Structures are given as C-alpha cells and as structure tokens.
Amino acid sequence: MKHTFLFHCLIFICFSAFAQRRHALVFQTDFGLKDGAVAEMKGVVYSLSSNIPMFDLTHEIPAYNIWEAAYRLQQTAPYWPAGTVFVSVVDPGVGSDRKSVVLKTKTGHYFVTPDNGTLTLVARQMGIEEIREINEAVNRRKNSGASYTFHGRDVYAYTAGKLAAGKITFQQVGPKLADSVVTIAFQAPVFANNTVKGNIPVLDVQYGNIWTNIDQETFGKLHIQPGDLLKVNIYKGSEQVYSGVMPFVNTFAAVPEGKELAYLNSLLNLSFAVNMGDFATAHHVKSGPEWSVTISK
C-alpha cells in the first residue's frame, strides 16, 4: 500500500512538472537598450507566466532594417529546439494595414512578427507549416486599444507569451492565412557556367568580414581546394564595387597579416576577410538584399 502511494505521488509530480513546462521565448528588435521598451515587453510576458524562459537574440538591429531582422532569425533559429517562440519586432509600418502574424515552420518553431518581409528567410529555410493572423480582439494586452505605436508590447509579446505558456493553442492565435509571406527579393545562391552567384546578407560587423549566403554545397560545385585562387566580384545593384583575386583557405592564419582571403564561416557559408584587417571598410562594401557577389576560379 505504501509503495502504491509513493508510486502515485511520483506520477503526480512528474505530470505536474510536465504540465508546467514552458517553451523558450526569444526576443529580437531594433529598439536598442537605452530605454524601457524591451523591459516592457518582457514584463508583459512575465505577468502571463513567471515560468517562461526568456532570452534575447539581439536588440541592435539597425533601425527599420527588416532585411537584417530576417537574416538574424535565419542565422539563429536552427540552433533552438522545436517549440521555441521567436518575437521579432522591426516594424516601420506599425499602425498600417500590414498583418500581424504567427508563422509555424515545418521544423516546429514559431515566429511572432509583422508580415513585412521579416519572414523571408526562415520561411524559405525552415518551410511553412501554417500561418495565422493574430486576432487582436482576444490576443491583445487588456486596455491597450488606445495605443497604436507599440504592437511589440501590446500584441506580439502578449500573444507570444500566451503561446509559450500554453495558455492558447496555435489555432487560437487567429484565422488561418494562405501559406505565403511577404518577401524581400535577393540573389539566391546559384551555380551556372562555372560561376557561383550569391547575396551579401550581412557583415561580420565586429571584424568587417563579408558574409555571403553561398552555402558549402553550392560553393563546392566550383571544385575549389584550400590554396586555390578565387576571382571575386562584388556589386551593389548593377554597380561593381570590388574586383579581386584571393586564396581560399581554412583559417585566417593561412595568409600573412593584411592579406585578403576567402573562407567558410561558422555557418559554412563563403566569406571574405583581411587577416587582422577590415575588408568592408577597406573596400566600402556593405550588406543587404541589393548586394551581390560572383565567384569563379
């Protein structure tokens, strides 16, 4: 009898722990940390449940830069477990007719954000399982209807907190939408005529390295070995900004200090750098959907 009682207690404890399980919630904004905006969003979530683990992706997206927000989600999301809820608020169109949505990807991740191009890359990378528009009649912070300029706090953080805490199901977010998102045009990685083309989505900002979206598989079609030379051309739109030749190497130390090199970065995408230098500053290269690169032997 005593063993039966202990067994049931153990079952109850395990069930309770499972019932209290919360999904991680990850925030990204262009707000910076100079004021209380991020803390307000987290306060809304904490008020819904004190058990939701909250993390910051970044709050240093350049103001209004939807493209960089899209890239940082793609860069980061694959390293988080299924069920993670991402809130991304880079929303220059706040208060306009752009939709507020939650995307569920085929990988089981959730993205709560305005549908303004922010979902361009994760939708492509992780696949669209389903998209729902946030029903603000039920998924909006109480008594916030008079506020038109902080949907990040009143709509996105509130809805994401309820979803992460299990207070609503994905179906209760709001009505189902077509399986498509607003996208930003860019040069996808392609191989043709012994040349690889791609985009420069972002800079390795701390060091001035140039990160492309040319993945290892696409780059591999050139059959380049460490030590081989690459011809690299960089464009902003139709304007050529840089043309040069550099070795493909595994590490920065493979070339002398001050010399240019090509390498695979931590995401296994082709990148360019100056050993102990700043490639971007030296050659006036920036990033974004309008920046492209061609690579050949």
mmCIF file with all atom_site columns, C-alpha atoms in Angstrom, residues 46-126:
data_model
loop_
_atom_site.group_PDB
_atom_site.id
_atom_site.type_symbol
_atom_site.label_atom_id
_atom_site.label_alt_id
_atom_site.label_comp_id
_atom_site.label_asym_id
_atom_site.label_entity_id
_atom_site.label_seq_id
_atom_site.pdbx_PDB_ins_code
_atom_site.Cartn_x
_atom_site.Cartn_y
_atom_site.Cartn_z
_atom_site.occupancy
_atom_site.B_iso_or_equiv
_atom_site.pdbx_formal_charge
_atom_site.auth_seq_id
_atom_site.auth_comp_id
_atom_site.auth_asym_id
_atom_site.auth_atom_id
_atom_site.pdbx_PDB_model_num
ATOM 1  C CA . TYR A 1 46  ? 6.274  37.665 -17.072 1.00 0.00 ? 46  TYR A CA 1
ATOM 2  C CA . SER A 1 47  ? 2.813  38.837 -15.997 1.00 0.00 ? 47  SER A CA 1
ATOM 3  C CA . LEU A 1 48  ? 1.307  35.997 -18.009 1.00 0.00 ? 48  LEU A CA 1
ATOM 4  C CA . SER A 1 49  ? 3.634  33.377 -16.529 1.00 0.00 ? 49  SER A CA 1
ATOM 5  C CA . SER A 1 50  ? 6.744  33.629 -14.391 1.00 0.00 ? 50  SER A CA 1
ATOM 6  C CA . ASN A 1 51  ? 7.907  30.245 -15.706 1.00 0.00 ? 51  ASN A CA 1
ATOM 7  C CA . ILE A 1 52  ? 8.611  31.220 -19.318 1.00 0.00 ? 52  ILE A CA 1
ATOM 8  C CA . PRO A 1 53  ? 12.366 31.225 -20.030 1.00 0.00 ? 53  PRO A CA 1
ATOM 9  C CA . MET A 1 54  ? 13.125 34.455 -21.918 1.00 0.00 ? 54  MET A CA 1
ATOM 10 C CA . PHE A 1 55  ? 16.221 35.202 -23.991 1.00 0.00 ? 55  PHE A CA 1
ATOM 11 C CA . ASP A 1 56  ? 17.496 37.974 -26.258 1.00 0.00 ? 56  ASP A CA 1
ATOM 12 C CA . LEU A 1 57  ? 18.573 37.314 -29.816 1.00 0.00 ? 57  LEU A CA 1
ATOM 13 C CA . THR A 1 58  ? 19.525 40.968 -30.349 1.00 0.00 ? 58  THR A CA 1
ATOM 14 C CA . HIS A 1 59  ? 18.052 44.416 -29.861 1.00 0.00 ? 59  HIS A CA 1
ATOM 15 C CA . GLU A 1 60  ? 20.693 46.050 -32.054 1.00 0.00 ? 60  GLU A CA 1
ATOM 16 C CA . ILE A 1 61  ? 19.094 45.529 -35.472 1.00 0.00 ? 61  ILE A CA 1
ATOM 17 C CA . PRO A 1 62  ? 19.690 48.843 -37.298 1.00 0.00 ? 62  PRO A CA 1
ATOM 18 C CA . ALA A 1 63  ? 16.546 50.978 -37.107 1.00 0.00 ? 63  ALA A CA 1
ATOM 19 C CA . TYR A 1 64  ? 13.879 49.888 -39.612 1.00 0.00 ? 64  TYR A CA 1
ATOM 20 C CA . ASN A 1 65  ? 16.185 47.267 -41.202 1.00 0.00 ? 65  ASN A CA 1
ATOM 21 C CA . ILE A 1 66  ? 13.710 44.486 -41.918 1.00 0.00 ? 66  ILE A CA 1
ATOM 22 C CA . TRP A 1 67  ? 16.248 42.602 -44.035 1.00 0.00 ? 67  TRP A CA 1
ATOM 23 C CA . GLU A 1 68  ? 18.769 42.274 -41.225 1.00 0.00 ? 68  GLU A CA 1
ATOM 24 C CA . ALA A 1 69  ? 15.986 41.132 -38.894 1.00 0.00 ? 69  ALA A CA 1
ATOM 25 C CA . ALA A 1 70  ? 15.142 38.433 -41.428 1.00 0.00 ? 70  ALA A CA 1
ATOM 26 C CA . TYR A 1 71  ? 18.773 37.324 -41.592 1.00 0.00 ? 71  TYR A CA 1
ATOM 27 C CA . ARG A 1 72  ? 19.333 37.176 -37.831 1.00 0.00 ? 72  ARG A CA 1
ATOM 28 C CA . LEU A 1 73  ? 16.286 34.927 -37.437 1.00 0.00 ? 73  LEU A CA 1
ATOM 29 C CA . GLN A 1 74  ? 17.615 32.580 -40.122 1.00 0.00 ? 74  GLN A CA 1
ATOM 30 C CA . GLN A 1 75  ? 21.065 32.609 -38.544 1.00 0.00 ? 75  GLN A CA 1
ATOM 31 C CA . THR A 1 76  ? 19.822 31.799 -35.051 1.00 0.00 ? 76  THR A CA 1
ATOM 32 C CA . ALA A 1 77  ? 16.600 29.791 -35.160 1.00 0.00 ? 77  ALA A CA 1
ATOM 33 C CA . PRO A 1 78  ? 18.044 26.423 -36.290 1.00 0.00 ? 78  PRO A CA 1
ATOM 34 C CA . TYR A 1 79  ? 20.045 26.195 -33.042 1.00 0.00 ? 79  TYR A CA 1
ATOM 35 C CA . TRP A 1 80  ? 16.915 26.385 -30.866 1.00 0.00 ? 80  TRP A CA 1
ATOM 36 C CA . PRO A 1 81  ? 14.642 23.410 -30.178 1.00 0.00 ? 81  PRO A CA 1
ATOM 37 C CA . ALA A 1 82  ? 11.264 22.886 -31.781 1.00 0.00 ? 82  ALA A CA 1
ATOM 38 C CA . GLY A 1 83  ? 8.562  24.738 -29.890 1.00 0.00 ? 83  GLY A CA 1
ATOM 39 C CA . THR A 1 84  ? 10.693 27.849 -29.342 1.00 0.00 ? 84  THR A CA 1
ATOM 40 C CA . VAL A 1 85  ? 8.719  31.067 -29.852 1.00 0.00 ? 85  VAL A CA 1
ATOM 41 C CA . PHE A 1 86  ? 10.530 33.988 -31.510 1.00 0.00 ? 86  PHE A CA 1
ATOM 42 C CA . VAL A 1 87  ? 9.244  37.555 -31.258 1.00 0.00 ? 87  VAL A CA 1
ATOM 43 C CA . SER A 1 88  ? 10.740 39.835 -33.906 1.00 0.00 ? 88  SER A CA 1
ATOM 44 C CA . VAL A 1 89  ? 9.690  43.475 -33.891 1.00 0.00 ? 89  VAL A CA 1
ATOM 45 C CA . VAL A 1 90  ? 11.256 45.603 -36.609 1.00 0.00 ? 90  VAL A CA 1
ATOM 46 C CA . ASP A 1 91  ? 8.126  47.382 -37.659 1.00 0.00 ? 91  ASP A CA 1
ATOM 47 C CA . PRO A 1 92  ? 8.402  50.683 -39.544 1.00 0.00 ? 92  PRO A CA 1
ATOM 48 C CA . GLY A 1 93  ? 4.812  50.130 -40.706 1.00 0.00 ? 93  GLY A CA 1
ATOM 49 C CA . VAL A 1 94  ? 3.331  49.905 -37.187 1.00 0.00 ? 94  VAL A CA 1
ATOM 50 C CA . GLY A 1 95  ? -0.289 51.007 -37.275 1.00 0.00 ? 95  GLY A CA 1
ATOM 51 C CA . SER A 1 96  ? -0.606 50.398 -41.029 1.00 0.00 ? 96  SER A CA 1
ATOM 52 C CA . ASP A 1 97  ? -2.505 47.592 -42.753 1.00 0.00 ? 97  ASP A CA 1
ATOM 53 C CA . ARG A 1 98  ? 0.417  45.136 -42.615 1.00 0.00 ? 98  ARG A CA 1
ATOM 54 C CA . LYS A 1 99  ? -0.687 41.904 -40.954 1.00 0.00 ? 99  LYS A CA 1
ATOM 55 C CA . SER A 1 100 ? 0.376  40.723 -37.501 1.00 0.00 ? 100 SER A CA 1
ATOM 56 C CA . VAL A 1 101 ? 1.038  37.003 -37.795 1.00 0.00 ? 101 VAL A CA 1
ATOM 57 C CA . VAL A 1 102 ? 2.426  33.871 -36.223 1.00 0.00 ? 102 VAL A CA 1
ATOM 58 C CA . LEU A 1 103 ? 4.288  31.514 -38.544 1.00 0.00 ? 103 LEU A CA 1
ATOM 59 C CA . LYS A 1 104 ? 4.692  27.867 -37.580 1.00 0.00 ? 104 LYS A CA 1
ATOM 60 C CA . THR A 1 105 ? 7.511  26.322 -39.593 1.00 0.00 ? 105 THR A CA 1
ATOM 61 C CA . LYS A 1 106 ? 7.819  22.714 -40.667 1.00 0.00 ? 106 LYS A CA 1
ATOM 62 C CA . THR A 1 107 ? 10.563 22.419 -38.043 1.00 0.00 ? 107 THR A CA 1
ATOM 63 C CA . GLY A 1 108 ? 8.071  23.272 -35.272 1.00 0.00 ? 108 GLY A CA 1
ATOM 64 C CA . HIS A 1 109 ? 9.332  26.799 -34.487 1.00 0.00 ? 109 HIS A CA 1
ATOM 65 C CA . TYR A 1 110 ? 7.014  29.799 -34.039 1.00 0.00 ? 110 TYR A CA 1
ATOM 66 C CA . PHE A 1 111 ? 7.663  33.358 -35.239 1.00 0.00 ? 111 PHE A CA 1
ATOM 67 C CA . VAL A 1 112 ? 5.500  36.219 -33.963 1.00 0.00 ? 112 VAL A CA 1
ATOM 68 C CA . THR A 1 113 ? 6.049  39.319 -36.070 1.00 0.00 ? 113 THR A CA 1
ATOM 69 C CA . PRO A 1 114 ? 4.604  41.757 -38.561 1.00 0.00 ? 114 PRO A CA 1
ATOM 70 C CA . ASP A 1 115 ? 4.401  40.167 -42.005 1.00 0.00 ? 115 ASP A CA 1
ATOM 71 C CA . ASN A 1 116 ? 6.556  42.813 -43.647 1.00 0.00 ? 116 ASN A CA 1
ATOM 72 C CA . GLY A 1 117 ? 9.468  40.793 -45.052 1.00 0.00 ? 117 GLY A CA 1
ATOM 73 C CA . THR A 1 118 ? 10.862 39.657 -41.689 1.00 0.00 ? 118 THR A CA 1
ATOM 74 C CA . LEU A 1 119 ? 9.858  36.072 -42.507 1.00 0.00 ? 119 LEU A CA 1
ATOM 75 C CA . THR A 1 120 ? 11.549 35.994 -45.934 1.00 0.00 ? 120 THR A CA 1
ATOM 76 C CA . LEU A 1 121 ? 14.443 33.725 -44.970 1.00 0.00 ? 121 LEU A CA 1
ATOM 77 C CA . VAL A 1 122 ? 13.079 31.471 -42.218 1.00 0.00 ? 122 VAL A CA 1
ATOM 78 C CA . ALA A 1 123 ? 10.073 30.622 -44.375 1.00 0.00 ? 123 ALA A CA 1
ATOM 79 C CA . ARG A 1 124 ? 12.469 29.622 -47.155 1.00 0.00 ? 124 ARG A CA 1
ATOM 80 C CA . GLN A 1 125 ? 14.902 27.799 -44.884 1.00 0.00 ? 125 GLN A CA 1
ATOM 81 C CA . MET A 1 126 ? 12.571 26.055 -42.429 1.00 0.00 ? 126 MET A CA 1
#
